[in-house]
Structure formats: structure tokens, C-alpha cells
Amino acid sequence: MNLDPQAQFELDPRLNRDTVFVANWKLCQVRLMDDARFPWLVLVPRRAGAVELDDLDEDDRTRLMHEIQRAMKTLRGVADCDKLNVGALGNVVRQLHVHVVARRKDDPAWPGPVWGHGPAQHYLPAARDKLVADLRRDG
Amino acid sequence: MNLDPQAQFELDPRLNRDTVFVANWKLCQVRLMDDARFPWLVLVPRRAGAVELDDLDEDDRTRLMHEIQRAMKTLRGVADCDKLNVGALGNVVRQLHVHVVARRKDDPAWPGPVWGHGPAQHYLPAARDKLVADLRRDG
């Protein structure tokens, strides 16, 4: 697949609905999944048309790995966790995006995956805003 | 986490039981999940003690991203697929391993994740051996 470097990056409407903006890093737009059950970041490479990891060129793939690591560190700063889960699925939303999720042995989906595990439980607005502020400070 | 470079890499017994050996690449041991429902590779970095992606140093992380991309290409060579899923979960088996799974819209778990989706359906030995040979040739 050849990405068109002139095409404008636009966030998928479903990702936009399910998540809130945290920050723009060098490659990715970083967003928080609006699901209070799991501290969960979504990294969306700002490359129009990217669907699979290897739609990114080699420099961007290296950058993505770096930003995944940064997201892991950021999540550890705001949440106790027993494990981090990282995944690029894209079966529902095709726009390339990477999930980085802090998991605990007492979370409702453990040890299964978070994807497809029942409906999201939205944050209360004040809690969400505080978490986003913490993520911005730590990230 | 500091990995001990002198420690010997040993494959987790459960990974060993659920998968079959395909090849050793520069960083990872590449294995086929013995589940005929999904063409599914598991990449296991040969670094003793690694659990999270960022237990690897930066060079190894870049190498891992490269080997993930190589696994995607290898799977495309042996299976028709609509999407590739890539994930590092580790909730059950803690040893760091990355799943690369070829998905089809008519596979039994679509569009959900493959992890935790019922029991594996093992390959018939002849089919498994042929697939492993094809993966070795293409990979």
C-alpha cells in the first residue's frame, strides 16, 4: 500500500466517539478510551490511509514502537497495573490504531482481552478530565 | 527491569505446548499456533526474563518491529486474509511474546479477538507440517 503524503489525516468517527483527545506526539494522536474499567490509551498514527502496521514506512514504525513504549510508561504513572496489553487489531475500525491498556488481575476482563468485553463504562466527566490532565503531565 | 544477558532463554512450557517451532529469526523464535481456525504466528524474543515490550532495549524493540512486519508478510504468503491482528498481551503466559494473526471476515471469531475464543482446533499433522514448510520457505 502506498500512502498519499498529500492526503489529510482525519480521525475515524467511531474512534472519535469512543475516545477523548490527550495529546499529539510526533507520529500519533494519543487518545484515552472512555471506559473507566481499564486505563487505556489509543495511539493513532497521523498518516492518512494507514490500515496495517506495515503501511507505515520503516522510520514511522520505529517511531511507533517508541511511542508505544512512551504510552506504557505514561500509563504506569497514572495506574497500578499487573500487565500492559498492546494490540493493533482493526477488525471493526480499519484506521490504523494501537491499543495500550493497563491491566489488573482484579479488572473485569482479566485474564481475557479487553476487546469485545461488554459495553464501556464511561468516566464521570470530572474523573475523566483529571485523568487526561495527569496523562498530559506524565506523557 | 534489567535483563540478565547471561541467563539462558527458555521457552515457556505452555507456549511450547500450544505452538510448533517454525524458525529462529535474529531476535525471535517464530512458532505456529496449533489452531487451524486462524493462521497465527507467535514471535518470542529470545531474551531471558522479558515480560513487557519495554523490557527489550531500543535495538531489540526496533528488531521486533521488523520481525512483526516480516511475520505479517509471511502470513500473507500462505493465507488469504482481510486483516492482520498484532498483539502482545501476556495475561496468561508472562514470557514476552507477540501474536500475529491472519483474520478473515468469515473466521469463527470475527470481528472479535482470537484470544480466549474457545478451544483450539488442532491441525491434522500433515496439514500442519505442510504449513510449517510453507512458512519456512516464505519467511
Short mmCIF file of C-alpha atoms in Angstrom, two decimals:
data_model
loop_
_atom_site.label_atom_id
_atom_site.label_comp_id
_atom_site.label_asym_id
_atom_site.label_seq_id
_atom_site.Cartn_x
_atom_site.Cartn_y
_atom_site.Cartn_z
CA MET A 1 0.00 0.00 0.00
CA ASN A 2 1.29 3.46 -0.86
CA LEU A 3 0.14 6.21 1.42
CA ASP A 4 -0.60 9.52 -0.21
CA PRO A 5 1.56 12.04 1.69
CA GLN A 6 -0.69 14.86 0.50
CA ALA A 7 -3.85 13.30 1.91
CA GLN A 8 -5.13 14.85 5.12
CA PHE A 9 -5.23 12.73 8.29
CA GLU A 10 -8.75 12.51 9.66
CA LEU A 11 -9.68 10.58 12.77
CA ASP A 12 -12.17 7.78 12.21
CA PRO A 13 -15.61 8.87 13.53
CA ARG A 14 -16.01 5.82 15.76
CA LEU A 15 -12.58 6.33 17.36
CA ASN A 16 -13.55 9.94 17.83
CA ARG A 17 -16.76 8.96 19.58
CA ASP A 18 -15.25 6.29 21.85
CA THR A 19 -12.15 8.19 22.99
CA VAL A 20 -11.06 11.64 24.12
CA PHE A 21 -8.07 13.63 22.94
CA VAL A 22 -4.97 13.61 25.13
CA ALA A 23 -2.07 14.89 23.01
CA ASN A 24 -0.36 14.88 19.65
CA TRP A 25 3.02 13.17 19.79
CA LYS A 26 5.44 13.17 16.90
CA LEU A 27 3.68 10.38 14.98
CA CYS A 28 0.49 9.57 16.84
CA GLN A 29 -2.55 11.28 18.14
CA VAL A 30 -2.92 9.93 21.67
CA ARG A 31 -6.43 9.38 22.97
CA LEU A 32 -7.97 7.95 26.13
CA MET A 33 -10.62 5.24 25.74
CA ASP A 34 -13.70 6.48 27.58
CA ASP A 35 -14.03 3.30 29.61
CA ALA A 36 -13.39 3.59 33.33
CA ARG A 37 -12.95 -0.20 33.65
CA PHE A 38 -9.46 -0.04 32.10
CA PRO A 39 -6.81 2.72 31.89
CA TRP A 40 -6.49 2.55 28.09
CA LEU A 41 -4.68 4.71 25.56
CA VAL A 42 -5.19 4.56 21.82
CA LEU A 43 -2.35 5.71 19.56
CA VAL A 44 -3.44 6.77 16.09
CA PRO A 45 -0.58 7.39 13.63
CA ARG A 46 -1.38 10.60 11.78
CA ARG A 47 -0.91 9.03 8.35
CA ALA A 48 -3.93 9.19 6.05
CA GLY A 49 -4.96 5.79 4.72
CA ALA A 50 -2.82 3.60 7.03
CA VAL A 51 -4.58 0.35 8.00
CA GLU A 52 -1.84 -2.20 8.75
CA LEU A 53 1.38 -1.64 10.72
CA ASP A 54 3.40 -2.16 7.58
CA ASP A 55 1.54 0.59 5.76
CA LEU A 56 3.90 2.79 7.77
CA ASP A 57 7.43 3.21 6.44
CA GLU A 58 10.36 1.98 8.46
CA ASP A 59 11.04 5.29 10.21
CA ASP A 60 7.41 5.58 11.25
CA ARG A 61 7.37 2.00 12.51
CA THR A 62 10.38 2.72 14.70
CA ARG A 63 8.71 5.92 15.91
CA LEU A 64 5.51 3.98 16.64
CA MET A 65 7.43 1.45 18.75
CA HIS A 66 8.95 4.36 20.64
CA GLU A 67 5.55 5.96 21.24
CA ILE A 68 4.10 2.61 22.39
CA GLN A 69 6.87 2.46 24.97
CA ARG A 70 6.14 6.05 25.98
CA ALA A 71 2.44 5.22 26.36
CA MET A 72 3.30 2.24 28.57
CA LYS A 73 5.41 4.47 30.78
CA THR A 74 2.67 7.12 30.89
CA LEU A 75 0.04 4.57 31.95
CA ARG A 76 2.29 3.20 34.69
CA GLY A 77 2.49 6.76 36.01
CA VAL A 78 -1.27 7.05 36.49
CA ALA A 79 -2.40 3.48 37.26
CA ASP A 80 -1.29 0.46 39.24
CA CYS A 81 -1.15 -2.45 36.90
CA ASP A 82 -0.05 -6.05 36.75
CA LYS A 83 0.44 -6.18 32.99
CA LEU A 84 0.24 -3.99 29.94
CA ASN A 85 -1.55 -5.20 26.83
CA VAL A 86 -0.62 -3.82 23.44
CA GLY A 87 -2.63 -4.58 20.34
CA ALA A 88 -3.31 -3.47 16.78
CA LEU A 89 -6.48 -5.24 15.66
CA GLY A 90 -8.58 -3.06 13.37
CA ASN A 91 -11.34 -5.57 12.68
CA VAL A 92 -14.03 -3.01 13.47
CA VAL A 93 -12.30 0.35 12.85
CA ARG A 94 -9.89 -0.07 9.93
CA GLN A 95 -7.89 3.11 10.53
CA LEU A 96 -4.54 2.01 12.00
CA HIS A 97 -4.56 2.42 15.76
CA VAL A 98 -2.71 0.75 18.61
CA HIS A 99 -4.26 -0.01 21.97
CA VAL A 100 -2.10 0.22 25.10
CA VAL A 101 -4.07 -0.99 28.09
CA ALA A 102 -3.15 -1.22 31.78
CA ARG A 103 -4.48 -4.48 33.16
CA ARG A 104 -5.02 -5.63 36.72
CA LYS A 105 -5.72 -9.11 37.99
CA ASP A 106 -8.93 -7.78 39.51
CA ASP A 107 -10.21 -5.98 36.40
CA PRO A 108 -13.49 -7.26 34.94
CA ALA A 109 -11.95 -8.91 31.85
CA TRP A 110 -8.82 -10.49 33.38
CA PRO A 111 -7.18 -12.67 32.06
CA GLY A 112 -9.12 -12.28 28.81
CA PRO A 113 -8.65 -9.44 26.35
CA VAL A 114 -10.45 -6.12 26.81
CA TRP A 115 -11.69 -6.00 23.23
CA GLY A 116 -15.27 -7.07 22.87
CA HIS A 117 -15.69 -7.36 26.64
CA GLY A 118 -19.14 -5.84 27.09
CA PRO A 119 -20.10 -2.18 26.91
CA ALA A 120 -17.80 0.61 28.03
CA GLN A 121 -18.45 2.20 31.40
CA HIS A 122 -17.91 5.88 30.78
CA TYR A 123 -15.90 8.05 33.15
CA LEU A 124 -17.62 10.72 35.16
CA PRO A 125 -16.58 13.98 33.45
CA ALA A 126 -14.54 15.27 36.40
CA ALA A 127 -12.63 11.97 36.76
CA ARG A 128 -12.00 11.84 33.02
CA ASP A 129 -10.71 15.41 32.92
CA LYS A 130 -8.40 14.78 35.86
CA LEU A 131 -7.02 11.61 34.25
CA VAL A 132 -6.44 13.39 30.94
CA ALA A 133 -4.60 16.17 32.78
CA ASP A 134 -2.45 13.58 34.59
CA LEU A 135 -1.72 11.78 31.33
CA ARG A 136 -0.66 15.04 29.69
CA ARG A 137 1.64 15.86 32.59
CA ASP A 138 3.23 12.40 32.72
CA GLY A 139 3.31 11.71 28.96
CA MET B 1 13.63 -4.24 34.50
CA ASN B 2 17.19 -5.33 33.80
CA LEU B 3 17.53 -8.47 31.79
CA ASP B 4 20.41 -10.73 32.68
CA PRO B 5 22.32 -11.20 29.41
CA GLN B 6 23.95 -14.35 30.82
CA ALA B 7 20.63 -16.02 31.60
CA GLN B 8 19.57 -18.71 29.16
CA PHE B 9 16.42 -18.20 27.10
CA GLU B 10 13.91 -20.96 27.72
CA LEU B 11 10.54 -21.19 26.06
CA ASP B 12 7.58 -21.09 28.43
CA PRO B 13 6.11 -24.62 28.75
CA ARG B 14 2.60 -23.52 27.81
CA LEU B 15 3.80 -21.72 24.68
CA ASN B 16 5.77 -24.85 23.87
CA ARG B 17 2.66 -27.00 24.23
CA ASP B 18 0.31 -24.74 22.24
CA THR B 19 2.60 -23.96 19.30
CA VAL B 20 5.10 -25.63 16.98
CA PHE B 21 8.55 -24.43 16.02
CA VAL B 22 8.93 -22.66 12.67
CA ALA B 23 12.27 -20.84 12.71
CA ASN B 24 14.72 -18.77 14.69
CA TRP B 25 14.99 -15.25 13.34
CA LYS B 26 17.56 -12.77 14.57
CA LEU B 27 15.63 -11.81 17.71
CA CYS B 28 12.62 -14.09 17.92
CA GLN B 29 11.80 -17.73 17.90
CA VAL B 30 8.90 -17.98 15.47
CA ARG B 31 6.20 -20.53 16.23
CA LEU B 32 2.88 -21.53 14.69
CA MET B 33 -0.16 -21.65 16.98
CA ASP B 34 -1.62 -25.14 16.64
CA ASP B 35 -5.11 -23.85 15.89
CA ALA B 36 -6.41 -24.48 12.39
CA ARG B 37 -9.13 -21.82 12.82
CA PHE B 38 -6.62 -18.99 12.37
CA PRO B 39 -3.22 -18.75 10.59
CA TRP B 40 -1.36 -17.50 13.63
CA LEU B 41 2.33 -16.91 14.34
CA VAL B 42 3.81 -16.28 17.77
CA LEU B 43 7.10 -14.38 17.98
CA VAL B 44 9.07 -15.00 21.16
CA PRO B 45 12.09 -12.71 21.66
CA ARG B 46 14.97 -14.89 22.82
CA ARG B 47 15.72 -12.71 25.83
CA ALA B 48 15.53 -14.44 29.19
CA GLY B 49 13.21 -12.72 31.64
CA ALA B 50 11.49 -10.33 29.21
CA VAL B 51 7.81 -9.78 30.04
CA GLU B 52 6.86 -6.34 28.71
CA LEU B 53 7.83 -4.83 25.34
CA ASP B 54 9.96 -2.25 27.09
CA ASP B 55 11.97 -4.91 28.86
CA LEU B 56 13.72 -5.06 25.48
CA ASP B 57 16.33 -2.43 24.76
CA GLU B 58 15.81 0.01 21.93
CA ASP B 59 17.71 -2.03 19.33
CA ASP B 60 15.71 -5.12 20.17
CA ARG B 61 12.45 -3.19 20.01
CA THR B 62 13.32 -1.98 16.52
CA ARG B 63 14.28 -5.53 15.56
CA LEU B 64 10.99 -6.81 16.98
CA MET B 65 9.01 -4.31 14.90
CA HIS B 66 10.92 -5.50 11.85
CA GLU B 67 10.19 -9.15 12.64
CA ILE B 68 6.50 -8.38 13.20
CA GLN B 69 6.42 -6.87 9.73
CA ARG B 70 8.22 -9.94 8.35
CA ALA B 71 5.67 -12.22 10.06
CA MET B 72 2.81 -10.21 8.52
CA LYS B 73 4.35 -10.64 5.08
CA THR B 74 4.95 -14.35 5.68
CA LEU B 75 1.32 -14.92 6.72
CA ARG B 76 0.05 -13.08 3.66
CA GLY B 77 2.11 -15.51 1.58
CA VAL B 78 0.30 -18.57 2.96
CA ALA B 79 -3.22 -17.31 3.74
CA ASP B 80 -5.87 -15.08 2.26
CA CYS B 81 -6.81 -12.56 4.87
CA ASP B 82 -8.86 -9.42 5.34
CA LYS B 83 -6.87 -8.05 8.28
CA LEU B 84 -3.85 -8.85 10.38
CA ASN B 85 -4.07 -8.63 14.16
CA VAL B 86 -0.95 -7.99 16.20
CA GLY B 87 -0.93 -8.21 19.97
CA ALA B 88 1.30 -8.57 23.00
CA LEU B 89 -0.94 -9.49 25.93
CA GLY B 90 0.80 -11.85 28.33
CA ASN B 91 -2.02 -12.11 30.88
CA VAL B 92 -1.80 -15.90 30.92
CA VAL B 93 1.77 -16.60 29.78
CA ARG B 94 4.04 -13.88 31.13
CA GLN B 95 7.03 -14.57 28.88
CA LEU B 96 7.07 -11.79 26.28
CA HIS B 97 5.51 -12.97 23.03
CA VAL B 98 3.77 -11.25 20.16
CA HIS B 99 0.84 -12.73 18.29
CA VAL B 100 0.49 -12.05 14.56
CA VAL B 101 -2.80 -13.46 13.31
CA ALA B 102 -4.34 -13.54 9.84
CA ARG B 103 -8.04 -12.78 10.12
CA ARG B 104 -10.89 -13.31 7.69
CA LYS B 105 -14.38 -11.90 7.82
CA ASP B 106 -15.67 -15.49 7.80
CA ASP B 107 -13.44 -16.81 10.59
CA PRO B 108 -15.20 -18.03 13.76
CA ALA B 109 -14.16 -15.11 15.98
CA TRP B 110 -14.58 -12.19 13.55
CA PRO B 111 -14.75 -9.28 14.36
CA GLY B 112 -13.80 -10.14 17.94
CA PRO B 113 -10.30 -11.01 19.08
CA VAL B 114 -8.94 -14.56 18.77
CA TRP B 115 -7.68 -14.65 22.35
CA GLY B 116 -10.00 -16.51 24.67
CA HIS B 117 -12.24 -17.56 21.78
CA GLY B 118 -12.96 -21.16 22.73
CA PRO B 119 -10.67 -24.16 22.45
CA ALA B 120 -8.08 -24.50 19.71
CA GLN B 121 -8.89 -26.82 16.83
CA HIS B 122 -5.62 -28.62 16.17
CA TYR B 123 -4.25 -29.10 12.69
CA LEU B 124 -4.09 -32.56 11.20
CA PRO B 125 -0.38 -33.45 11.31
CA ALA B 126 0.07 -33.48 7.52
CA ALA B 127 -1.62 -30.09 7.10
CA ARG B 128 0.42 -28.62 9.93
CA ASP B 129 3.70 -29.94 8.53
CA LYS B 130 2.89 -28.55 5.08
CA LEU B 131 2.00 -25.14 6.53
CA VAL B 132 5.21 -25.03 8.58
CA ALA B 133 7.22 -25.90 5.45
CA ASP B 134 5.43 -23.12 3.52
CA LEU B 135 6.07 -20.64 6.35
CA ARG B 136 9.77 -21.55 6.37
CA ARG B 137 10.03 -21.11 2.62
CA ASP B 138 8.19 -17.76 2.58
CA GLY B 139 9.55 -16.35 5.85
#
